[in-house]
Short mmCIF file of C-alpha atoms in Angstrom, two decimals:
data_model
loop_
_atom_site.label_atom_id
_atom_site.label_comp_id
_atom_site.label_asym_id
_atom_site.label_seq_id
_atom_site.Cartn_x
_atom_site.Cartn_y
_atom_site.Cartn_z
CA UNK A 1 -31.33 20.86 5.82
CA UNK A 2 -30.99 24.27 7.52
CA UNK A 3 -27.14 25.09 8.47
CA UNK A 4 -26.91 26.47 12.13
CA UNK A 5 -24.15 28.23 13.77
CA UNK A 6 -21.23 26.18 14.57
CA UNK A 7 -21.93 23.59 11.97
CA UNK A 8 -18.92 22.33 9.79
CA UNK A 9 -19.65 22.50 5.84
CA UNK A 10 -17.85 21.44 2.74
CA UNK A 11 -17.77 23.21 -0.37
CA UNK A 12 -19.40 21.62 -3.31
CA UNK A 13 -18.28 24.42 -5.64
CA UNK A 14 -15.00 26.14 -6.62
CA UNK A 15 -14.46 29.78 -5.81
CA UNK A 16 -11.04 30.30 -7.79
CA UNK A 17 -11.04 34.14 -6.95
CA UNK A 18 -10.76 33.30 -3.34
CA UNK A 19 -8.60 30.28 -3.83
CA UNK A 20 -11.45 28.08 -2.37
CA UNK A 21 -12.02 24.86 -3.70
CA UNK A 22 -14.66 22.16 -3.61
CA UNK A 23 -13.63 19.81 -0.70
CA UNK A 24 -12.57 22.47 1.59
CA UNK A 25 -14.21 22.66 4.97
CA UNK A 26 -15.49 25.68 6.85
CA UNK A 27 -17.71 26.52 9.93
CA UNK A 28 -20.90 28.54 9.83
CA UNK A 29 -20.57 31.79 11.79
CA UNK A 30 -23.42 33.76 10.91
CA UNK A 31 -26.96 33.34 9.04
CA UNK A 32 -27.69 36.51 6.79
CA UNK A 33 -31.36 35.12 5.95
CA UNK A 34 -32.55 34.20 2.53
CA UNK A 35 -30.32 31.01 2.67
CA UNK A 36 -27.04 33.14 2.82
CA UNK A 37 -24.36 32.23 5.57
CA UNK A 38 -21.23 33.61 6.67
CA UNK A 39 -18.54 30.96 6.56
CA UNK A 40 -15.15 30.90 8.15
CA UNK A 41 -12.47 28.88 6.27
CA UNK A 42 -9.23 27.93 8.35
CA UNK A 43 -6.17 26.09 7.52
CA UNK A 44 -4.80 23.12 9.44
CA UNK A 45 -3.26 25.22 11.96
CA UNK A 46 -6.67 26.86 12.83
CA UNK A 47 -5.59 30.25 11.09
CA UNK A 48 -8.46 31.92 9.26
CA UNK A 49 -7.86 31.83 5.40
CA UNK A 50 -11.05 33.74 4.55
CA UNK A 51 -14.62 34.86 5.61
CA UNK A 52 -17.17 34.57 2.92
CA UNK A 53 -20.88 34.83 2.50
CA UNK A 54 -22.26 31.88 0.79
CA UNK A 55 -25.75 30.63 -0.63
CA UNK A 56 -26.50 27.28 0.83
CA UNK A 57 -26.24 25.88 -2.72
CA UNK A 58 -22.63 26.19 -2.78
CA UNK A 59 -22.11 23.77 0.37
CA UNK A 60 -23.22 20.80 2.36
CA UNK A 61 -23.31 20.39 6.01
CA UNK A 62 -20.93 17.58 7.09
CA UNK A 63 -21.17 17.96 10.97
CA UNK A 64 -23.97 19.16 13.14
CA UNK A 65 -22.97 21.37 16.13
CA UNK A 66 -26.47 20.73 17.77
CA UNK A 67 -26.01 16.91 17.81
CA UNK A 68 -22.18 16.83 17.64
CA UNK A 69 -22.37 14.22 14.99
CA UNK A 70 -21.30 13.86 11.47
CA UNK A 71 -23.77 13.87 8.80
CA UNK A 72 -24.03 9.93 7.51
CA UNK A 73 -22.51 9.66 4.03
CA UNK A 74 -25.82 8.70 2.50
CA UNK A 75 -27.14 11.97 3.50
CA UNK A 76 -24.17 13.85 2.23
CA UNK A 77 -24.70 11.88 -1.13
CA UNK A 78 -28.45 12.79 -1.25
CA UNK A 79 -27.56 16.39 -0.48
CA UNK A 80 -25.21 16.41 -3.36
CA UNK A 81 -27.36 14.56 -5.89
CA UNK A 82 -30.44 16.77 -5.18
CA UNK A 83 -28.58 19.91 -6.42
CA UNK A 84 -27.68 17.99 -9.88
CA UNK A 85 -29.55 18.16 -13.17
CA UNK A 86 -31.80 15.09 -13.57
CA UNK A 87 -29.66 13.73 -16.44
CA UNK A 88 -26.45 13.74 -14.20
CA UNK A 89 -28.37 12.66 -11.00
CA UNK A 90 -29.48 9.33 -13.06
CA UNK A 91 -25.85 8.76 -13.92
CA UNK A 92 -25.00 8.87 -10.34
CA UNK A 93 -27.98 6.44 -9.43
CA UNK A 94 -27.00 4.20 -12.27
CA UNK A 95 -23.34 4.04 -10.73
CA UNK A 96 -24.62 3.40 -7.42
CA UNK A 97 -26.68 0.60 -8.73
CA UNK A 98 -23.64 -0.87 -10.45
CA UNK A 99 -21.64 -0.74 -7.22
CA UNK A 100 -24.77 -2.14 -5.26
CA UNK A 101 -24.78 -5.06 -7.71
CA UNK A 102 -20.99 -5.44 -7.75
CA UNK A 103 -20.89 -5.66 -3.77
CA UNK A 104 -23.62 -8.15 -3.75
CA UNK A 105 -22.15 -10.53 -6.43
CA UNK A 106 -18.68 -10.28 -4.60
CA UNK A 107 -20.43 -11.31 -1.38
CA UNK A 108 -21.92 -14.41 -3.15
CA UNK A 109 -18.58 -14.99 -4.95
CA UNK A 110 -20.03 -14.62 -8.44
CA UNK A 111 -18.52 -12.56 -11.13
CA UNK A 112 -20.20 -9.22 -11.80
CA UNK A 113 -19.78 -9.91 -15.67
CA UNK A 114 -21.28 -12.83 -17.26
CA UNK A 115 -18.84 -15.47 -18.54
#
């Protein structure tokens, strides 16, 4: 997914030297090309914390300015998993399968663990 100006992003990596941590939201304010974007990070009062040029591998888009819609959780998850090494991505998939089975069993009233 290519970021657009005005999109809201979420960091997926820590940048401790800037006191910016995974989970922090920012806004795309400029495209430098080569998958590098200028991101503005703000606090709850709307005051700018920092501007930082980041490669798109360090963030994921969570809200699209063009459509004025939040990115669905499944797409956000896919975005995160696609950047992981295969062995870690497989662990995420295994966990997702476990949760899916657990939900299916709860809906049927079955125990997920055989008795």
